[in-house]
Tab-separated table of N, CA, C and O in Angstrom:
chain	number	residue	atom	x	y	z
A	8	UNK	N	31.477	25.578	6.358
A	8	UNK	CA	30.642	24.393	6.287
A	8	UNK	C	29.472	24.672	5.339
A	8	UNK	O	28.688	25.537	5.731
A	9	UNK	N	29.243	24.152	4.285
A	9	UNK	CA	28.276	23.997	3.731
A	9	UNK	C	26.697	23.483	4.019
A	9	UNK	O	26.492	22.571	4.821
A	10	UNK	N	25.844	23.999	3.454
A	10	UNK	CA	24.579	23.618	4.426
A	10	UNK	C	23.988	22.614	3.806
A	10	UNK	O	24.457	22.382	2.692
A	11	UNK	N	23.212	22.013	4.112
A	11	UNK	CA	22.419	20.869	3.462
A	11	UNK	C	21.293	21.234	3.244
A	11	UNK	O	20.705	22.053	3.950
A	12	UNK	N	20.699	20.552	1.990
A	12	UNK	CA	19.018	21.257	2.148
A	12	UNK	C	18.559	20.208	2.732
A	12	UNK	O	19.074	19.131	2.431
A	13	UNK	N	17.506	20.241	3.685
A	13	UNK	CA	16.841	19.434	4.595
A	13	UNK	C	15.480	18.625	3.854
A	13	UNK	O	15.100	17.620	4.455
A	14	UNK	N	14.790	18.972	2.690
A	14	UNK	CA	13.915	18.387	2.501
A	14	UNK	C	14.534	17.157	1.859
A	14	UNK	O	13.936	16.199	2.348
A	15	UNK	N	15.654	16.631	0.802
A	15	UNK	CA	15.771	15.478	0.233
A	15	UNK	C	16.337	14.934	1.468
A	15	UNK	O	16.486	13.722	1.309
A	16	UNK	N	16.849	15.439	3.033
A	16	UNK	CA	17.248	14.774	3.816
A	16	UNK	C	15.717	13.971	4.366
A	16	UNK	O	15.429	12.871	3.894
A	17	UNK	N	15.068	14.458	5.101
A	17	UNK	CA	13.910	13.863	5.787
A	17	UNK	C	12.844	13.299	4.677
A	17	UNK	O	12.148	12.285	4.621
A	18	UNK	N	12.976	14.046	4.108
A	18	UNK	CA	11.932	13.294	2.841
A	18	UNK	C	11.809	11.800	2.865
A	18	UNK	O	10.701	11.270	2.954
A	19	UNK	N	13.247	10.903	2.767
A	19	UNK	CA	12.936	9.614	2.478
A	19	UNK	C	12.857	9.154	3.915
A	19	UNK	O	12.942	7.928	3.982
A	20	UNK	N	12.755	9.597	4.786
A	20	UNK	CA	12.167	8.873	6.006
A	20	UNK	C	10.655	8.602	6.601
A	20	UNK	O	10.322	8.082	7.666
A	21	UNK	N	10.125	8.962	5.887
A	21	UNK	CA	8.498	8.875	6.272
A	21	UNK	C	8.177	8.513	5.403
A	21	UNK	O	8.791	8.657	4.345
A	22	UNK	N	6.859	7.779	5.559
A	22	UNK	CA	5.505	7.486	4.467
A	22	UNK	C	4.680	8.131	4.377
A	22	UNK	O	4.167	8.695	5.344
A	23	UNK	N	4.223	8.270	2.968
A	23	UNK	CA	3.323	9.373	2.384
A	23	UNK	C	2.148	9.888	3.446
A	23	UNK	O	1.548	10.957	3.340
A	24	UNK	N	1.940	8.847	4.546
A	24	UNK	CA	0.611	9.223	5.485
A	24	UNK	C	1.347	9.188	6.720
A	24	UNK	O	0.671	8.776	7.662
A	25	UNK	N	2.190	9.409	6.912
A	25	UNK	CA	3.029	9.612	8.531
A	25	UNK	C	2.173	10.590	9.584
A	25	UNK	O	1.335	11.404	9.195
A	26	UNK	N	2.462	10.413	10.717
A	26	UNK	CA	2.140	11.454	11.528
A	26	UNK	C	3.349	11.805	12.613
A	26	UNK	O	4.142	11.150	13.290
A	27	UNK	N	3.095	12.967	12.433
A	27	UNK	CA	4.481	13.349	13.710
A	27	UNK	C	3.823	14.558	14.781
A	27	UNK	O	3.199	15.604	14.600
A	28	UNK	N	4.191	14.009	15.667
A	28	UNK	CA	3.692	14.541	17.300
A	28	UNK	C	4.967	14.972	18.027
A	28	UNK	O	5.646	14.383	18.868
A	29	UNK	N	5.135	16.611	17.243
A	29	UNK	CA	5.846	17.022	18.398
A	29	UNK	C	6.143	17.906	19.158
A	29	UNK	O	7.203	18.491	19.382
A	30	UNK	N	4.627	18.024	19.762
A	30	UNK	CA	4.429	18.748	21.212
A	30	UNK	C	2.925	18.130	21.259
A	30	UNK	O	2.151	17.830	20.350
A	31	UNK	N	2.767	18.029	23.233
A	31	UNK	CA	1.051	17.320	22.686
A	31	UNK	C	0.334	18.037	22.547
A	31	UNK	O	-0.484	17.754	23.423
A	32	UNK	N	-0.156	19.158	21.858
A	32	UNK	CA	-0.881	19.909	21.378
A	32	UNK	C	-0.789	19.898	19.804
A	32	UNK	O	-1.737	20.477	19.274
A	33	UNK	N	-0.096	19.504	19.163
A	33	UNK	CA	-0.073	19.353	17.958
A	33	UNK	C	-0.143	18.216	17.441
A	33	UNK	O	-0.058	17.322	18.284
A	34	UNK	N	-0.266	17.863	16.379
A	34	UNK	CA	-0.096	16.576	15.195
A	34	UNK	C	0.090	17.202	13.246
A	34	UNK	O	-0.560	18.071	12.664
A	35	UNK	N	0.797	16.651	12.922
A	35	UNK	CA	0.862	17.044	12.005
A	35	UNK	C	0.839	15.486	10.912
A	35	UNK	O	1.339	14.420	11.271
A	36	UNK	N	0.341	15.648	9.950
A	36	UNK	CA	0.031	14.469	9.306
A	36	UNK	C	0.465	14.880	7.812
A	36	UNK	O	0.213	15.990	7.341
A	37	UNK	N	0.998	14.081	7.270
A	37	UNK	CA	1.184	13.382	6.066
A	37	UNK	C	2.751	14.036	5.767
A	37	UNK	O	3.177	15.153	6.060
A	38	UNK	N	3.405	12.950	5.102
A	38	UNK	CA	5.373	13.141	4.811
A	38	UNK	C	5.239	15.150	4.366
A	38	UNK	O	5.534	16.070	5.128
A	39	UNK	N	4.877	15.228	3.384
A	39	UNK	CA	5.033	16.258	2.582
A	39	UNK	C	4.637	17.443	3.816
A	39	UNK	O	5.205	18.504	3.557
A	40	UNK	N	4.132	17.484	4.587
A	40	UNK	CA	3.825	18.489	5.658
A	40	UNK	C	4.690	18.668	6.996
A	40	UNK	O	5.127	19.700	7.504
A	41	UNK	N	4.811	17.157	7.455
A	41	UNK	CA	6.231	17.010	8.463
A	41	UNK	C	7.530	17.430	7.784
A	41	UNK	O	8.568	17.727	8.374
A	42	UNK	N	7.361	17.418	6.632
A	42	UNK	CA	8.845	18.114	6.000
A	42	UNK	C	8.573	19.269	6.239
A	42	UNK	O	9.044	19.690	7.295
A	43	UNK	N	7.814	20.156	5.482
A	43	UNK	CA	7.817	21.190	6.104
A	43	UNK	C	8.372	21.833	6.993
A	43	UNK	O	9.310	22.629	6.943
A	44	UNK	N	7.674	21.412	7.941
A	44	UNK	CA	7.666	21.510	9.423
A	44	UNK	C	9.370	21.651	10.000
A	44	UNK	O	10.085	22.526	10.488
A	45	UNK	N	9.472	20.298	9.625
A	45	UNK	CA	11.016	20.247	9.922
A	45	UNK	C	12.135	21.165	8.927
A	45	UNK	O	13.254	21.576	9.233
A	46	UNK	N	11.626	21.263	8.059
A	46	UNK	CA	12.700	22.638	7.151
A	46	UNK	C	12.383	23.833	7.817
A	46	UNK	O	13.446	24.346	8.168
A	47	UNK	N	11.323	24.589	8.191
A	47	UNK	CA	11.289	25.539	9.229
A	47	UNK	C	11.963	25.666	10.359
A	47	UNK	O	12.825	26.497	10.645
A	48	UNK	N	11.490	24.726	11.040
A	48	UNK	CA	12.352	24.357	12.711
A	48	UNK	C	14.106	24.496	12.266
A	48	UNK	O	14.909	25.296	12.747
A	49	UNK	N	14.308	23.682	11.443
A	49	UNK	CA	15.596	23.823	11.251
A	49	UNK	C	16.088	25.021	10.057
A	49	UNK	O	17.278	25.140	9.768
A	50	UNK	N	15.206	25.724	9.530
A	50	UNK	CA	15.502	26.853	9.213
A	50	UNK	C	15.400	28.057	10.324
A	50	UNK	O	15.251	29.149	9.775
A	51	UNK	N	15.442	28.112	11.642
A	51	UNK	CA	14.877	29.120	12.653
A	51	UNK	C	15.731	28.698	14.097
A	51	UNK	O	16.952	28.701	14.256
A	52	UNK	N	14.836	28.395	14.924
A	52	UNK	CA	15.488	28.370	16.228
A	52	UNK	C	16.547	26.789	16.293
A	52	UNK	O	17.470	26.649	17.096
A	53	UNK	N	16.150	25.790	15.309
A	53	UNK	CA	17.005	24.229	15.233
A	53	UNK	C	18.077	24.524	14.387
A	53	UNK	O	18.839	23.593	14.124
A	54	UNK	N	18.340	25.845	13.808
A	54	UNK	CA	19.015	26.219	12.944
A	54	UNK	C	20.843	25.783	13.298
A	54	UNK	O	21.743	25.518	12.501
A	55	UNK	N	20.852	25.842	14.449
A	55	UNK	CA	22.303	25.641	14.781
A	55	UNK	C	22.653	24.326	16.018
A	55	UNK	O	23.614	24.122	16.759
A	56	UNK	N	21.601	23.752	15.830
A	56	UNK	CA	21.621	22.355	16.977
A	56	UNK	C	21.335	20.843	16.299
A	56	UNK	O	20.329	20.550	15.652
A	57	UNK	N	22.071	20.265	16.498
A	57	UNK	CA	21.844	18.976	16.071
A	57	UNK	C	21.482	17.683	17.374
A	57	UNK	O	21.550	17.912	18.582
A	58	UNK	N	21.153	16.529	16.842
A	58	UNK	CA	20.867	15.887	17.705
A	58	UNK	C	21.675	14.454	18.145
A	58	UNK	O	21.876	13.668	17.219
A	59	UNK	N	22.177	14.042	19.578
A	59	UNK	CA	23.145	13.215	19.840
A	59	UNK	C	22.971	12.831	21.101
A	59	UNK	O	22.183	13.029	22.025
A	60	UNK	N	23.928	12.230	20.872
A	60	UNK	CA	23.667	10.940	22.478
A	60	UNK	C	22.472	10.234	22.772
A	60	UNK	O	21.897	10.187	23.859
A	61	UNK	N	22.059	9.535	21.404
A	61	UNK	CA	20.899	8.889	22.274
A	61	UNK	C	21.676	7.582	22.726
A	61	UNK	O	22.727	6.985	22.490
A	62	UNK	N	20.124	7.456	23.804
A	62	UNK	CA	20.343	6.051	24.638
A	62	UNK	C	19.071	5.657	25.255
A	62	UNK	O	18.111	6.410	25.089
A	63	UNK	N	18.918	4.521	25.982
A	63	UNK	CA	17.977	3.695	26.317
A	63	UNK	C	17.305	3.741	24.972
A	63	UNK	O	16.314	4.443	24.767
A	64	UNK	N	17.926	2.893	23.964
A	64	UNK	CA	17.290	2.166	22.938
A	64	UNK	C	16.605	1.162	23.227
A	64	UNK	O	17.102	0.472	24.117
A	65	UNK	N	15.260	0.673	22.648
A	65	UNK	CA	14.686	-0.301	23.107
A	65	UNK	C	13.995	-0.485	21.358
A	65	UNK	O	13.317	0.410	20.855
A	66	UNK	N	14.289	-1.649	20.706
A	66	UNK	CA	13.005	-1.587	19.705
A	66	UNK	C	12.021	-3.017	20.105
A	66	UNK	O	12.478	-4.046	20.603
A	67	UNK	N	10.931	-2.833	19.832
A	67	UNK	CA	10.229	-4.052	19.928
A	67	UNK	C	9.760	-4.370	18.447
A	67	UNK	O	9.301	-3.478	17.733
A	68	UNK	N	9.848	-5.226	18.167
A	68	UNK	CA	9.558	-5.444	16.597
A	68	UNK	C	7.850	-6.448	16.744
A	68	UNK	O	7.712	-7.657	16.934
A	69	UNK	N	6.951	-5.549	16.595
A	69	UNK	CA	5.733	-6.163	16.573
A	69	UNK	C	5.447	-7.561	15.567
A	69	UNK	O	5.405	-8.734	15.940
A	70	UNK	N	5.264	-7.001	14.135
A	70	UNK	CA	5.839	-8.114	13.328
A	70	UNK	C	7.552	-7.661	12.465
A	70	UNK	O	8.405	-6.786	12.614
A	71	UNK	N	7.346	-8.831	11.576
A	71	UNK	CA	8.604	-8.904	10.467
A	71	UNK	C	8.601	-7.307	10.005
A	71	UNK	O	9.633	-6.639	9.944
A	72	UNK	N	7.184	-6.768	9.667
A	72	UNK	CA	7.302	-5.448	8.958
A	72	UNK	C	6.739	-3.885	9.553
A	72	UNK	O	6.523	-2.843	8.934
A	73	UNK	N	6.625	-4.169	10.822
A	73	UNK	CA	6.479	-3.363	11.779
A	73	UNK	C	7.365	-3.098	13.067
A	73	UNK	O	7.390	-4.230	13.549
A	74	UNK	N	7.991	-2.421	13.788
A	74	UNK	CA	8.934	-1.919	14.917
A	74	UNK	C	8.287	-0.806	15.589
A	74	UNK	O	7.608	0.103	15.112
A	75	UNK	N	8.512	-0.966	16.382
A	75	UNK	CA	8.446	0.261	17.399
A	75	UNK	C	9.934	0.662	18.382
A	75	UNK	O	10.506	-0.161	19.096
A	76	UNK	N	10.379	2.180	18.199
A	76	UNK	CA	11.363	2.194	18.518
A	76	UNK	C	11.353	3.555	19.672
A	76	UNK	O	10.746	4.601	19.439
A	77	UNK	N	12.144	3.298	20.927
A	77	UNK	CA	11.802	4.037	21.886
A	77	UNK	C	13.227	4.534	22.141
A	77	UNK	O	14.111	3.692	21.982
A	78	UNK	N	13.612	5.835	22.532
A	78	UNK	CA	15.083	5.836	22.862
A	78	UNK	C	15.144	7.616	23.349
A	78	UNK	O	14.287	8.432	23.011
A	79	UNK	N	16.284	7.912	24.148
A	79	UNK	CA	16.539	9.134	24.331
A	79	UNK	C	17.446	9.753	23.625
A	79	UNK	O	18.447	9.248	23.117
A	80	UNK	N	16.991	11.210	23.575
A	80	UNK	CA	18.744	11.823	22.750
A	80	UNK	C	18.553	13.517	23.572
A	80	UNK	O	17.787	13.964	24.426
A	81	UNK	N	19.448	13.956	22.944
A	81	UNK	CA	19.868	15.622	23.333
A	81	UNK	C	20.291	16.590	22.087
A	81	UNK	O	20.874	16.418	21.016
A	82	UNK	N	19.845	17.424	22.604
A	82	UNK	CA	20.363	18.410	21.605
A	82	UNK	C	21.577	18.810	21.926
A	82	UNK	O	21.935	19.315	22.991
A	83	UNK	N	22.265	18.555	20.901
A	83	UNK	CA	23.531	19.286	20.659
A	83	UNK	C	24.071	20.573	20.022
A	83	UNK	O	23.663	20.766	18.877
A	84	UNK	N	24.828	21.407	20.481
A	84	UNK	CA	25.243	22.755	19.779
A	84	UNK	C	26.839	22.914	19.892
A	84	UNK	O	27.359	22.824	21.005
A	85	UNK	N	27.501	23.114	18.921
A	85	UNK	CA	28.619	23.266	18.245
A	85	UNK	C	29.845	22.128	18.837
A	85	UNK	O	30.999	22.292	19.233
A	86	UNK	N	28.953	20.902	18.673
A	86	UNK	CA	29.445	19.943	19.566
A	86	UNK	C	29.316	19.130	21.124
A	86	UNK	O	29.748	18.087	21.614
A	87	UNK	N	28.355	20.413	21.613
A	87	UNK	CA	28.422	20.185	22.988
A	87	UNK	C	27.143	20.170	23.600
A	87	UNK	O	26.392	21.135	23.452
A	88	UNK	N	26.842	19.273	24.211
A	88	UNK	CA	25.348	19.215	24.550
A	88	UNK	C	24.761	20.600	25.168
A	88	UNK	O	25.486	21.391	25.770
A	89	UNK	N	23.114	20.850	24.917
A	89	UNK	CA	22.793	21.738	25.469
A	89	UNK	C	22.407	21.500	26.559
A	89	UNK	O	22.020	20.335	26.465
A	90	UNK	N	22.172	21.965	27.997
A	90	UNK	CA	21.771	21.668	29.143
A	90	UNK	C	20.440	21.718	28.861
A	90	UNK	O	19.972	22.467	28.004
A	91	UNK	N	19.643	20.783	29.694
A	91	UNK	CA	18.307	20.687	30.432
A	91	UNK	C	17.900	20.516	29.289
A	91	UNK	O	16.751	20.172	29.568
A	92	UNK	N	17.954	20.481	28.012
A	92	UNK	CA	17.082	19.484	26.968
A	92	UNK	C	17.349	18.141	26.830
A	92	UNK	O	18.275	17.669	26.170
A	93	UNK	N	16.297	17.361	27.634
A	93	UNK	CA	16.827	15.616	27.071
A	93	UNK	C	15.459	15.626	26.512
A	93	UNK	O	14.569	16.392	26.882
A	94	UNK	N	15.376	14.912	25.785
A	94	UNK	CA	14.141	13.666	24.274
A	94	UNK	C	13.853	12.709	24.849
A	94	UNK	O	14.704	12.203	25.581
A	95	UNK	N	12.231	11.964	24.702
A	95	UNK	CA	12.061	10.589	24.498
A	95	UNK	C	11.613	10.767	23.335
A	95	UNK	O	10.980	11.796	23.098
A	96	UNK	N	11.763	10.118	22.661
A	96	UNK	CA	11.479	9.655	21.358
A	96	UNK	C	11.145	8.211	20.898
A	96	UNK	O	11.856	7.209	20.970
A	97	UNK	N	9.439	8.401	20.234
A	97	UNK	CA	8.958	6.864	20.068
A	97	UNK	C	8.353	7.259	18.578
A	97	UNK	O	7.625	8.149	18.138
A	98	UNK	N	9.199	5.875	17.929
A	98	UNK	CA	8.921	6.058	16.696
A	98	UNK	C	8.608	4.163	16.362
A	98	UNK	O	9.103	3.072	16.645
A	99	UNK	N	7.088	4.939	15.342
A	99	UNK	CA	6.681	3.213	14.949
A	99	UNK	C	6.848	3.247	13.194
A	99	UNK	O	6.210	3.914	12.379
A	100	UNK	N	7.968	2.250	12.978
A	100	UNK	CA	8.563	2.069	11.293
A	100	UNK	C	7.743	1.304	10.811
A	100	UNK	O	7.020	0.820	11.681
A	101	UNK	N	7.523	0.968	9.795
A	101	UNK	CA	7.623	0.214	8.949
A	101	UNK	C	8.234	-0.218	7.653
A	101	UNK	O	8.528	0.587	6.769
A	102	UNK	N	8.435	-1.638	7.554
A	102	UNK	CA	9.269	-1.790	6.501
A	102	UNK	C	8.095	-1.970	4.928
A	102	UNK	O	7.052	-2.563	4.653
A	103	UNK	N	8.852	-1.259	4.402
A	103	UNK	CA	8.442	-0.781	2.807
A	103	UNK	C	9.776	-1.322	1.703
A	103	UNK	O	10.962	-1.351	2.032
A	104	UNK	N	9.236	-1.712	0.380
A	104	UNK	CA	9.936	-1.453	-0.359
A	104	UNK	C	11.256	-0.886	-0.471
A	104	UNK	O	12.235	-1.509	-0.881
A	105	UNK	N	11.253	0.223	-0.124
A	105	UNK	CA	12.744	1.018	0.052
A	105	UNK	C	13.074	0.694	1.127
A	105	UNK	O	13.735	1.611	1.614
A	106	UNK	N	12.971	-0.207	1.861
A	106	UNK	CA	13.729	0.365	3.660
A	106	UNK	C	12.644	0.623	4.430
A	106	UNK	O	11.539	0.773	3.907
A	107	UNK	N	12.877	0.727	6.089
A	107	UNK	CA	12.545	1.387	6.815
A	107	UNK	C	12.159	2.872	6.868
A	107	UNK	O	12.891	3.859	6.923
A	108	UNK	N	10.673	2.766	6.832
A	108	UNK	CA	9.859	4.157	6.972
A	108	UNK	C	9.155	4.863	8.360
A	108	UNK	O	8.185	4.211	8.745
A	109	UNK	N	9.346	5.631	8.883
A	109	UNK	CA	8.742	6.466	9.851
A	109	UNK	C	7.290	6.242	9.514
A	109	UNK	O	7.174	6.504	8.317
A	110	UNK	N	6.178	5.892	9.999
A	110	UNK	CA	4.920	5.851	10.214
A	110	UNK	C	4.455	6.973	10.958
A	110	UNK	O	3.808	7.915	10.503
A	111	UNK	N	4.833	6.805	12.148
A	111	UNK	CA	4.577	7.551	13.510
A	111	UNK	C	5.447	7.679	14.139
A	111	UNK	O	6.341	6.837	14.218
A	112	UNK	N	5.423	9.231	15.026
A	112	UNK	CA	6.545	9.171	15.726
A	112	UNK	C	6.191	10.319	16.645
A	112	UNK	O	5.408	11.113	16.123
A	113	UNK	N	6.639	10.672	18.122
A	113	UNK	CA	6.728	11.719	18.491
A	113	UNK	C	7.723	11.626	19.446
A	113	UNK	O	8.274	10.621	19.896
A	114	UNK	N	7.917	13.024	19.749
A	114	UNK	CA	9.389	13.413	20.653
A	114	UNK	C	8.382	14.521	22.061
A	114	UNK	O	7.580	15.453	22.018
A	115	UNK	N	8.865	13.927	22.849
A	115	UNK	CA	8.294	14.978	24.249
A	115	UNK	C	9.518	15.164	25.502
A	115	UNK	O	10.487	14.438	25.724
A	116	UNK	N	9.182	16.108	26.039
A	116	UNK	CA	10.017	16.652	26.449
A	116	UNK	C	10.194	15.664	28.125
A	116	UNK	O	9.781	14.518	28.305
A	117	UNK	N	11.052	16.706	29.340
A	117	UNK	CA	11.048	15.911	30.066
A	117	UNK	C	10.150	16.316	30.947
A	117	UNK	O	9.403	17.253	30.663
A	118	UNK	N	10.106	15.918	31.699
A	118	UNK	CA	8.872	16.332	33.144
A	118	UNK	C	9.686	17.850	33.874
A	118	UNK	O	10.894	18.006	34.055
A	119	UNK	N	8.565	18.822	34.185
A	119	UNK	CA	9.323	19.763	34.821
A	119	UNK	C	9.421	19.232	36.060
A	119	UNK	O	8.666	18.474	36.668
A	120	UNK	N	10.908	19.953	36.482
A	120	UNK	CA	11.412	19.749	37.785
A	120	UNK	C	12.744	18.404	37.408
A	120	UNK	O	13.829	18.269	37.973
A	121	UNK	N	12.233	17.681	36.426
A	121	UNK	CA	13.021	16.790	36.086
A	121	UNK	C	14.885	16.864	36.346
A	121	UNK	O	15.597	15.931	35.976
């Protein structure tokens, strides 16, 4: 399997001033830095997990050029979900020129004991 490079992947999903929250102790701000971020993670421990099964989609579309999108997913590894990691994930788009852009977004984990 051939690898992908990850920055022209995530790159076109955010706007130049995005913020991404993901852990609440952190924030990381602006596209060019959440890439980063995410080429690390997935150069290291995300290195061999992908992400699937989401559900409880919900978007609310504030206006015509704004959404907010709420939904669960899991990490997946060599096909097969990993145990005891489930996602919420809330992400607020906006529509731009090109498409739908990531503004904001963060992913948190589940409640312990969950």
């Amino acid at each position: 399997m051939t690898e992908r490079p990850l920055i022209p992947f995530f790159d076109p999903l955010f706007t130049d001033d995005a913020i991404w929250v993901p852990v609440a102790e952190a924030r990381t701000e602006g596209r060019s830095a959440i890439v980063k971020d995410f080429s690390e993670i997935h150069a290291t421990w995300a290195k061999t997990t992908t992400v699937g099964g989401q559900s409880a989609i919900k978007v609310q579309q504030l206006r015509p050029d704004v959404a907010v999108v709420l939904f669960h997913l899991k990490f997946m590894e060599g096909g097969k979900e990993v145990p005891g990691i489930d996602r919420a994930m809330v992400i607020v788009a906006v529509k731009k020129a090109g498409g739908w852009k990531i503004a904001t977004g963060q992913i948190t984990k589940q409640h312990e004991g969950a």
